[in-house]
Amino acid sequence: MWQALDIEAWIAGRRSDLDRVKKPVSEIIAKVRAEGDAALLDLTKRFDGIDLEEIAVPEEELEAAYDRVDTRLVESLVEAEARISAFHELQRGRDLWLQEMEPGITLGVRTTPLSRVGAYVPGGRAAYPSTALMCTVPAKVAGVSEICCCTPPPVNPITLVALDIAGVDEVYRIGGAQAIAAMAVGTETVPRVEKIVGPGNVYVTAAKMLLRDEVEIDFPAGPSEIAVLADETANPTFIAADILAQAEHDPNAACVLVTTHPDLADLVGAEVDRMVAGSERHEIIRKALENSGYVLVRDLDEGVATIDAIAPEHLSIQVSDPLAVLNRVRNAGSIFVGPYAAVACGDYASGTNHVLPTAGYAAIYSGLDLNHFCRRSTVQVISREGLLAIADVVETIADAEGLHAHAESVRVRRRR
């Protein structure tokens, strides 16, 4: 179960599933586009085995969910929401900034929130109220006017409570690729959105990728991943615990230990075996561990290079001088520094966002944050003095490109 990995082959294999499901996902998208709500009802019956009476969750069901959720859990969700909100507030920039670059030329940026976004919150094997908060709280902080959420039926009351705490406007009990299609193209019940965020299985991820021409998405966010970079000072029990924590998400989760120390790899393997035996989700974990293992490296230089090649969703750094290593890592979704920075802290309550790119996409995408819910427009305020300062440059380049009307638009102003 715990094995040495051919890391190049392992990296190459992580994206292959998307190609496998593109055809059926394309068919689902086409059906939703053509049939709207009728397609959603039919696909929910086919894939979830549920005859929906209504697609939208009514307000009274949201309110009633509180009666079915333990008070302590509600309080924990409220506290988690506050921490997530506080961290994302720190990311807020100025709505408008202007800087005089030279006399007569003032430049700046105007930032405005998106008007309507959709969040996908997975269901099925478990309830994910934490993901409900992570997808929607930053949107609320950013000032998005309308936030809707799709989540598979039957919708867990814990998820409904989390969405209500976050201030979501609409909740729809649909999941899978059909939910992504509904938010992207719109149906009679589900108005289309400007952007879709949130993780999901390979079908959800493929749908997001296929619909990028019609709706903005955050990034590919599939089954959970963790990479641990560790040396001989690391605690094997802590490492094994983090590995199992991510492995229990999904049979397709992937966990990698990158270490300079062969003995540590063996010790972690022994701890993994011991912990799996007592885990409530041991079947899922054992399946995930088939995609997991360790890589031995000569030194931390090679370890950092290996991490950058993996570009993991979660990176745990457990070495003697973790901050020095942190400054060298380039590709990772979220980084956990030191032995006590359990990845689960970021999953729930530290305040950082756990919606992160997977399958190596952390090399080109950043995790979900406030900027995903805003649009930025550059601003230029130019007086006649400023125009005259750059007119020769504009006209010369425009004429060289053969765009003489561009040049004339400046010349006409110089003459007046």
Short mmCIF file of C-alpha atoms in Angstrom, two decimals:
data_model
loop_
_atom_site.label_atom_id
_atom_site.label_comp_id
_atom_site.label_asym_id
_atom_site.label_seq_id
_atom_site.Cartn_x
_atom_site.Cartn_y
_atom_site.Cartn_z
CA MET A 1 0.00 0.00 0.00
CA TRP A 2 2.86 2.42 0.87
CA GLN A 3 5.17 2.50 -2.12
CA ALA A 4 8.04 4.25 -3.82
CA LEU A 5 6.78 6.34 -6.74
CA ASP A 6 8.05 7.01 -10.23
CA ILE A 7 7.24 10.67 -9.81
CA GLU A 8 7.28 11.56 -13.52
CA ALA A 9 4.78 8.81 -14.34
CA TRP A 10 2.69 9.76 -11.32
CA ILE A 11 2.54 13.42 -12.39
CA ALA A 12 1.60 12.48 -15.97
CA GLY A 13 -1.21 10.24 -14.78
CA ARG A 14 -3.04 12.85 -12.73
CA ARG A 15 -4.67 14.64 -15.68
CA SER A 16 -5.63 11.65 -17.79
CA ASP A 17 -9.10 11.25 -16.23
CA LEU A 18 -10.32 14.55 -17.68
CA ASP A 19 -9.89 13.29 -21.23
CA ARG A 20 -11.75 10.11 -20.33
CA VAL A 21 -14.96 11.92 -19.37
CA LYS A 22 -15.06 14.76 -21.88
CA LYS A 23 -17.49 12.98 -24.23
CA PRO A 24 -20.19 12.12 -21.65
CA VAL A 25 -19.82 15.54 -20.03
CA SER A 26 -20.26 17.24 -23.41
CA GLU A 27 -23.47 15.27 -23.86
CA ILE A 28 -24.74 16.38 -20.45
CA ILE A 29 -23.99 20.03 -21.26
CA ALA A 30 -25.82 19.75 -24.60
CA LYS A 31 -28.85 18.21 -22.90
CA VAL A 32 -29.06 20.97 -20.29
CA ARG A 33 -28.63 23.60 -22.99
CA ALA A 34 -31.48 22.12 -25.06
CA GLU A 35 -33.93 21.04 -22.34
CA GLY A 36 -33.26 23.30 -19.34
CA ASP A 37 -35.02 22.29 -16.14
CA ALA A 38 -36.38 19.09 -17.70
CA ALA A 39 -32.81 17.93 -18.28
CA LEU A 40 -31.88 18.71 -14.67
CA LEU A 41 -34.79 16.65 -13.36
CA ASP A 42 -34.02 13.75 -15.68
CA LEU A 43 -30.29 13.72 -14.95
CA THR A 44 -30.86 13.94 -11.20
CA LYS A 45 -33.12 10.89 -11.41
CA ARG A 46 -30.55 9.06 -13.55
CA PHE A 47 -27.41 9.84 -11.56
CA ASP A 48 -28.70 10.46 -8.02
CA GLY A 49 -31.77 8.24 -8.03
CA ILE A 50 -33.94 11.10 -6.78
CA ASP A 51 -37.23 12.45 -8.18
CA LEU A 52 -36.99 16.16 -7.49
CA GLU A 53 -40.19 18.03 -6.77
CA GLU A 54 -38.42 21.37 -6.98
CA ILE A 55 -34.92 22.40 -7.96
CA ALA A 56 -34.58 25.45 -5.72
CA VAL A 57 -34.33 25.04 -1.95
CA PRO A 58 -37.05 27.24 -0.41
CA GLU A 59 -36.28 29.76 2.32
CA GLU A 60 -38.28 27.83 4.92
CA GLU A 61 -36.11 24.74 4.35
CA LEU A 62 -32.99 26.83 4.99
CA GLU A 63 -34.47 28.12 8.23
CA ALA A 64 -35.63 24.66 9.34
CA ALA A 65 -32.13 23.23 8.81
CA TYR A 66 -30.96 24.92 12.03
CA ASP A 67 -33.29 22.67 14.04
CA ARG A 68 -31.51 19.60 12.66
CA VAL A 69 -27.94 20.72 13.34
CA ASP A 70 -26.18 20.55 16.70
CA THR A 71 -25.81 23.97 18.34
CA ARG A 72 -22.08 23.46 18.89
CA LEU A 73 -21.60 22.79 15.17
CA VAL A 74 -23.56 25.93 14.27
CA GLU A 75 -21.32 27.94 16.61
CA SER A 76 -18.20 26.39 15.04
CA LEU A 77 -19.42 27.31 11.56
CA VAL A 78 -20.08 30.87 12.70
CA GLU A 79 -16.55 31.10 14.12
CA ALA A 80 -15.03 29.58 10.97
CA GLU A 81 -16.98 32.06 8.83
CA ALA A 82 -15.61 34.94 10.88
CA ARG A 83 -12.00 33.74 10.46
CA ILE A 84 -12.43 33.18 6.71
CA SER A 85 -14.04 36.59 6.35
CA ALA A 86 -11.28 38.32 8.35
CA PHE A 87 -8.49 36.78 6.26
CA HIS A 88 -10.16 37.66 2.97
CA GLU A 89 -10.86 41.21 4.15
CA LEU A 90 -7.07 41.61 4.35
CA GLN A 91 -6.94 40.96 0.59
CA ARG A 92 -9.23 43.86 -0.20
CA GLY A 93 -7.57 46.59 -2.23
CA ARG A 94 -8.75 50.09 -2.94
CA ASP A 95 -11.88 50.42 -5.05
CA LEU A 96 -10.04 53.09 -7.01
CA TRP A 97 -6.45 54.26 -6.94
CA LEU A 98 -4.90 56.98 -9.08
CA GLN A 99 -1.27 58.00 -9.40
CA GLU A 100 0.13 60.94 -11.32
CA MET A 101 2.90 59.39 -13.40
CA GLU A 102 4.03 62.71 -14.89
CA PRO A 103 2.39 66.11 -15.35
CA GLY A 104 -0.93 65.64 -17.11
CA ILE A 105 -0.96 61.82 -17.01
CA THR A 106 -2.68 60.10 -14.11
CA LEU A 107 -3.12 56.32 -14.18
CA GLY A 108 -4.87 53.91 -11.88
CA VAL A 109 -7.11 50.90 -11.40
CA ARG A 110 -10.84 50.68 -10.66
CA THR A 111 -11.92 47.45 -8.95
CA THR A 112 -15.56 46.33 -8.93
CA PRO A 113 -17.17 43.10 -7.72
CA LEU A 114 -18.82 40.66 -10.09
CA SER A 115 -22.61 40.84 -10.17
CA ARG A 116 -23.56 37.16 -9.98
CA VAL A 117 -21.45 34.09 -9.19
CA GLY A 118 -22.20 30.42 -8.72
CA ALA A 119 -20.56 28.09 -6.22
CA TYR A 120 -20.42 24.32 -6.49
CA VAL A 121 -20.36 22.44 -3.19
CA PRO A 122 -19.80 18.68 -3.46
CA GLY A 123 -22.04 16.19 -1.68
CA GLY A 124 -22.39 12.47 -1.98
CA ARG A 125 -19.89 10.75 0.33
CA ALA A 126 -19.93 13.51 2.95
CA ALA A 127 -21.31 16.92 3.78
CA TYR A 128 -18.92 19.79 3.13
CA PRO A 129 -20.12 22.86 5.02
CA SER A 130 -16.52 24.06 5.08
CA THR A 131 -16.45 24.18 1.28
CA ALA A 132 -19.76 26.04 1.32
CA LEU A 133 -18.07 28.72 3.43
CA MET A 134 -14.84 28.78 1.43
CA CYS A 135 -16.63 29.27 -1.90
CA THR A 136 -19.11 31.90 -0.81
CA VAL A 137 -17.65 33.99 2.04
CA PRO A 138 -14.96 35.60 -0.18
CA ALA A 139 -17.65 36.47 -2.72
CA LYS A 140 -19.69 38.16 0.00
CA VAL A 141 -16.61 40.02 1.27
CA ALA A 142 -15.86 41.15 -2.29
CA GLY A 143 -19.34 42.63 -2.57
CA VAL A 144 -20.86 40.27 -5.15
CA SER A 145 -24.55 41.15 -5.51
CA GLU A 146 -25.97 37.65 -6.07
CA ILE A 147 -24.46 34.36 -4.94
CA CYS A 148 -26.05 31.05 -5.81
CA CYS A 149 -24.98 27.54 -4.92
CA CYS A 150 -25.55 24.13 -6.46
CA THR A 151 -25.06 21.01 -4.35
CA PRO A 152 -26.20 17.41 -4.99
CA PRO A 153 -29.39 16.06 -3.43
CA PRO A 154 -30.35 15.19 -0.81
CA VAL A 155 -28.90 18.41 0.56
CA ASN A 156 -27.48 17.94 4.04
CA PRO A 157 -28.91 20.41 6.58
CA ILE A 158 -25.35 21.14 7.74
CA THR A 159 -24.55 22.46 4.27
CA LEU A 160 -27.72 24.55 4.26
CA VAL A 161 -26.80 26.11 7.60
CA ALA A 162 -23.30 26.97 6.34
CA LEU A 163 -24.72 28.56 3.19
CA ASP A 164 -27.17 30.60 5.26
CA ILE A 165 -24.40 31.77 7.60
CA ALA A 166 -22.40 32.84 4.54
CA GLY A 167 -25.34 34.85 3.21
CA VAL A 168 -25.98 32.92 -0.01
CA ASP A 169 -29.00 34.14 -1.98
CA GLU A 170 -30.09 30.96 -3.79
CA VAL A 171 -29.50 27.22 -3.28
CA TYR A 172 -30.26 24.56 -5.90
CA ARG A 173 -30.33 20.82 -5.23
CA ILE A 174 -28.49 19.68 -8.33
CA GLY A 175 -25.01 18.23 -8.67
CA GLY A 176 -22.50 16.93 -11.14
CA ALA A 177 -21.76 18.25 -14.61
CA GLN A 178 -25.42 19.18 -15.03
CA ALA A 179 -25.16 21.70 -12.17
CA ILE A 180 -22.16 23.37 -13.79
CA ALA A 181 -24.00 23.49 -17.12
CA ALA A 182 -27.10 25.00 -15.49
CA MET A 183 -25.12 27.82 -13.90
CA ALA A 184 -23.15 28.45 -17.09
CA VAL A 185 -25.95 28.49 -19.67
CA GLY A 186 -29.00 29.11 -17.48
CA THR A 187 -32.34 27.29 -17.23
CA GLU A 188 -35.88 28.31 -16.37
CA THR A 189 -35.09 28.04 -12.65
CA VAL A 190 -31.33 28.69 -12.51
CA PRO A 191 -30.27 32.07 -13.94
CA ARG A 192 -26.85 32.01 -15.54
CA VAL A 193 -23.86 33.34 -13.64
CA GLU A 194 -20.72 35.26 -14.59
CA LYS A 195 -18.33 32.92 -12.81
CA ILE A 196 -18.36 29.42 -11.29
CA VAL A 197 -16.12 28.43 -8.38
CA GLY A 198 -15.69 25.32 -6.29
CA PRO A 199 -14.22 21.82 -6.34
CA GLY A 200 -15.79 18.60 -7.57
CA ASN A 201 -15.19 15.21 -9.08
CA VAL A 202 -13.73 14.63 -12.51
CA TYR A 203 -17.11 15.23 -14.20
CA VAL A 204 -17.57 18.58 -12.47
CA THR A 205 -14.02 19.61 -13.30
CA ALA A 206 -14.40 18.59 -16.95
CA ALA A 207 -17.64 20.55 -17.23
CA LYS A 208 -15.97 23.66 -15.89
CA MET A 209 -13.12 23.30 -18.37
CA LEU A 210 -15.49 22.69 -21.31
CA LEU A 211 -17.63 25.72 -20.49
CA ARG A 212 -14.82 28.26 -20.13
CA ASP A 213 -15.88 29.97 -23.36
CA GLU A 214 -19.27 30.81 -21.82
CA VAL A 215 -18.50 31.45 -18.17
CA GLU A 216 -15.42 32.34 -16.20
CA ILE A 217 -14.21 29.63 -13.83
CA ASP A 218 -11.75 29.62 -10.97
CA PHE A 219 -9.49 26.69 -11.95
CA PRO A 220 -9.53 22.88 -12.14
CA ALA A 221 -10.20 21.69 -8.58
CA GLY A 222 -10.57 17.95 -8.39
CA PRO A 223 -9.76 15.23 -5.84
CA SER A 224 -7.65 16.31 -2.87
CA GLU A 225 -3.84 16.16 -2.86
CA ILE A 226 -1.04 16.62 -0.38
CA ALA A 227 2.72 16.64 -0.74
CA VAL A 228 4.92 16.60 2.34
CA LEU A 229 8.54 17.77 2.11
CA ALA A 230 10.40 16.36 5.11
CA ASP A 231 13.86 15.67 6.44
CA GLU A 232 15.12 13.50 9.30
CA THR A 233 13.75 15.94 11.93
CA ALA A 234 10.12 15.36 10.90
CA ASN A 235 7.63 13.48 13.05
CA PRO A 236 6.39 10.42 11.11
CA THR A 237 3.13 10.32 13.06
CA PHE A 238 2.29 13.89 12.10
CA ILE A 239 3.07 13.17 8.44
CA ALA A 240 0.98 10.01 8.39
CA ALA A 241 -1.92 11.86 10.03
CA ASP A 242 -1.86 14.57 7.35
CA ILE A 243 -1.70 11.95 4.61
CA LEU A 244 -4.72 10.09 5.94
CA ALA A 245 -6.62 13.35 6.43
CA GLN A 246 -6.43 14.09 2.69
CA ALA A 247 -6.79 10.46 1.60
CA GLU A 248 -10.15 10.13 3.34
CA HIS A 249 -11.68 12.75 1.03
CA ASP A 250 -11.89 10.61 -2.08
CA PRO A 251 -10.64 7.31 -3.54
CA ASN A 252 -8.87 9.41 -6.19
CA ALA A 253 -7.04 11.58 -3.65
CA ALA A 254 -3.25 11.56 -4.00
CA CYS A 255 -0.63 11.85 -1.27
CA VAL A 256 3.14 12.10 -1.70
CA LEU A 257 6.01 12.23 0.78
CA VAL A 258 9.19 13.78 -0.61
CA THR A 259 12.02 13.11 1.79
CA THR A 260 15.79 13.14 2.08
CA HIS A 261 15.70 10.31 4.62
CA PRO A 262 14.95 6.65 3.69
CA ASP A 263 14.22 5.70 7.30
CA LEU A 264 11.53 8.40 7.50
CA ALA A 265 9.76 6.96 4.47
CA ASP A 266 9.62 3.55 6.18
CA LEU A 267 8.47 5.03 9.49
CA VAL A 268 5.71 6.99 7.81
CA GLY A 269 4.61 3.86 5.94
CA ALA A 270 4.35 1.96 9.22
CA GLU A 271 2.33 4.77 10.79
CA VAL A 272 0.03 4.92 7.76
CA ASP A 273 -0.65 1.18 8.04
CA ARG A 274 -1.36 1.49 11.76
CA MET A 275 -3.70 4.45 11.39
CA VAL A 276 -5.65 3.08 8.44
CA ALA A 277 -6.70 0.07 10.47
CA GLY A 278 -8.54 2.29 12.95
CA SER A 279 -10.03 4.74 10.47
CA GLU A 280 -13.78 4.95 9.91
CA ARG A 281 -13.22 5.68 6.21
CA HIS A 282 -10.58 3.02 5.73
CA GLU A 283 -11.99 1.74 2.43
CA ILE A 284 -11.73 5.16 0.80
CA ILE A 285 -8.29 5.73 2.34
CA ARG A 286 -6.92 2.39 1.14
CA LYS A 287 -8.10 3.14 -2.38
CA ALA A 288 -6.53 6.61 -2.28
CA LEU A 289 -3.25 5.18 -1.04
CA GLU A 290 -3.00 3.21 -4.26
CA ASN A 291 -2.33 6.63 -5.87
CA SER A 292 0.13 7.59 -3.16
CA GLY A 293 3.62 6.91 -1.84
CA TYR A 294 7.02 8.46 -1.35
CA VAL A 295 9.95 9.85 -3.32
CA LEU A 296 13.52 9.80 -2.03
CA VAL A 297 15.69 12.80 -2.93
CA ARG A 298 19.40 13.47 -2.39
CA ASP A 299 18.94 16.81 -0.63
CA LEU A 300 16.45 19.62 -0.10
CA ASP A 301 17.47 21.29 -3.37
CA GLU A 302 16.23 18.24 -5.22
CA GLY A 303 13.25 18.09 -2.87
CA VAL A 304 12.17 21.64 -3.72
CA ALA A 305 12.57 20.91 -7.44
CA THR A 306 10.41 17.81 -7.03
CA ILE A 307 7.73 19.78 -5.20
CA ASP A 308 7.68 22.40 -7.94
CA ALA A 309 7.26 19.64 -10.53
CA ILE A 310 4.35 18.16 -8.55
CA ALA A 311 2.74 21.58 -7.91
CA PRO A 312 0.58 20.11 -5.15
CA GLU A 313 -2.73 21.40 -3.92
CA HIS A 314 -1.47 21.27 -0.31
CA LEU A 315 2.20 21.38 0.68
CA SER A 316 3.38 20.58 4.19
CA ILE A 317 6.97 21.62 4.95
CA GLN A 318 8.39 19.65 7.86
CA VAL A 319 12.14 20.27 7.88
CA SER A 320 14.61 21.76 10.36
CA ASP A 321 14.52 25.23 8.74
CA PRO A 322 11.07 25.43 7.10
CA LEU A 323 11.06 29.17 6.40
CA ALA A 324 14.21 28.87 4.29
CA VAL A 325 12.50 26.19 2.21
CA LEU A 326 9.28 28.23 2.00
CA ASN A 327 11.15 31.04 0.26
CA ARG A 328 12.33 28.66 -2.47
CA VAL A 329 9.08 26.85 -3.33
CA ARG A 330 7.26 28.31 -6.35
CA ASN A 331 4.38 25.94 -7.13
CA ALA A 332 1.86 25.03 -4.45
CA GLY A 333 -1.76 25.86 -3.78
CA SER A 334 -1.55 26.33 -0.01
CA ILE A 335 1.57 25.89 2.13
CA PHE A 336 1.66 24.66 5.73
CA VAL A 337 4.89 25.46 7.56
CA GLY A 338 6.19 23.48 10.50
CA PRO A 339 5.11 20.33 12.35
CA TYR A 340 2.05 21.87 14.02
CA ALA A 341 0.54 23.39 10.87
CA ALA A 342 -1.88 20.55 10.24
CA VAL A 343 -3.41 20.81 6.77
CA ALA A 344 -6.82 20.33 8.38
CA CYS A 345 -6.41 23.77 10.00
CA GLY A 346 -6.53 25.35 6.56
CA ASP A 347 -9.40 23.09 5.58
CA TYR A 348 -11.60 24.52 8.29
CA ALA A 349 -10.65 27.38 10.53
CA SER A 350 -7.33 29.15 10.08
CA GLY A 351 -9.03 31.50 7.62
CA THR A 352 -7.16 30.67 4.42
CA ASN A 353 -9.14 29.20 1.54
CA HIS A 354 -9.15 25.46 0.91
CA VAL A 355 -10.49 25.70 -2.65
CA LEU A 356 -7.26 25.14 -4.54
CA PRO A 357 -6.00 23.99 -7.95
CA THR A 358 -5.20 20.28 -8.20
CA ALA A 359 -3.52 17.90 -10.66
CA GLY A 360 -0.49 20.14 -11.07
CA TYR A 361 -2.49 23.24 -11.96
CA ALA A 362 -0.99 25.09 -8.97
CA ALA A 363 1.90 25.74 -11.36
CA ILE A 364 -0.32 28.14 -13.33
CA TYR A 365 -3.30 29.01 -11.10
CA SER A 366 -3.65 30.56 -7.64
CA GLY A 367 -6.12 29.33 -5.03
CA LEU A 368 -9.49 30.95 -4.49
CA ASP A 369 -9.26 34.44 -3.00
CA LEU A 370 -10.95 37.81 -3.10
CA ASN A 371 -9.54 38.67 -6.53
CA HIS A 372 -11.52 35.84 -8.13
CA PHE A 373 -14.71 37.76 -7.43
CA CYS A 374 -13.62 41.14 -8.79
CA ARG A 375 -12.93 42.72 -12.14
CA ARG A 376 -10.28 45.35 -12.58
CA SER A 377 -10.32 48.20 -15.10
CA THR A 378 -7.33 50.38 -15.78
CA VAL A 379 -8.00 54.11 -15.66
CA GLN A 380 -6.20 56.96 -17.41
CA VAL A 381 -6.86 60.65 -16.83
CA ILE A 382 -4.94 62.68 -19.46
CA SER A 383 -4.87 66.44 -19.80
CA ARG A 384 -3.73 68.37 -22.90
CA GLU A 385 -0.30 68.70 -21.29
CA GLY A 386 -0.13 64.95 -20.81
CA LEU A 387 -1.30 64.26 -24.35
CA LEU A 388 1.42 66.48 -25.79
CA ALA A 389 4.03 64.66 -23.68
CA ILE A 390 3.32 61.30 -25.33
CA ALA A 391 1.79 62.32 -28.66
CA ASP A 392 4.96 61.81 -30.71
CA VAL A 393 5.42 58.29 -29.31
CA VAL A 394 1.79 57.33 -29.98
CA GLU A 395 1.76 58.73 -33.50
CA THR A 396 5.11 57.23 -34.49
CA ILE A 397 4.20 53.71 -33.36
CA ALA A 398 0.66 53.88 -34.74
CA ASP A 399 1.90 55.00 -38.17
CA ALA A 400 4.50 52.22 -38.15
CA GLU A 401 1.72 49.69 -37.57
CA GLY A 402 -0.32 51.17 -40.39
CA LEU A 403 -3.06 52.24 -37.98
CA HIS A 404 -3.22 55.81 -39.20
CA ALA A 405 -6.61 56.56 -37.64
CA HIS A 406 -5.03 55.85 -34.25
CA ALA A 407 -2.37 58.43 -34.97
CA GLU A 408 -4.92 60.92 -36.29
CA SER A 409 -7.01 60.59 -33.10
CA VAL A 410 -4.03 62.14 -31.30
CA ARG A 411 -3.12 64.66 -34.01
CA VAL A 412 -6.64 66.07 -34.08
CA ARG A 413 -6.35 66.84 -30.38
CA ARG A 414 -2.94 68.49 -30.82
CA ARG A 415 -4.41 70.90 -33.35
CA ARG A 416 -7.10 72.18 -30.99
#
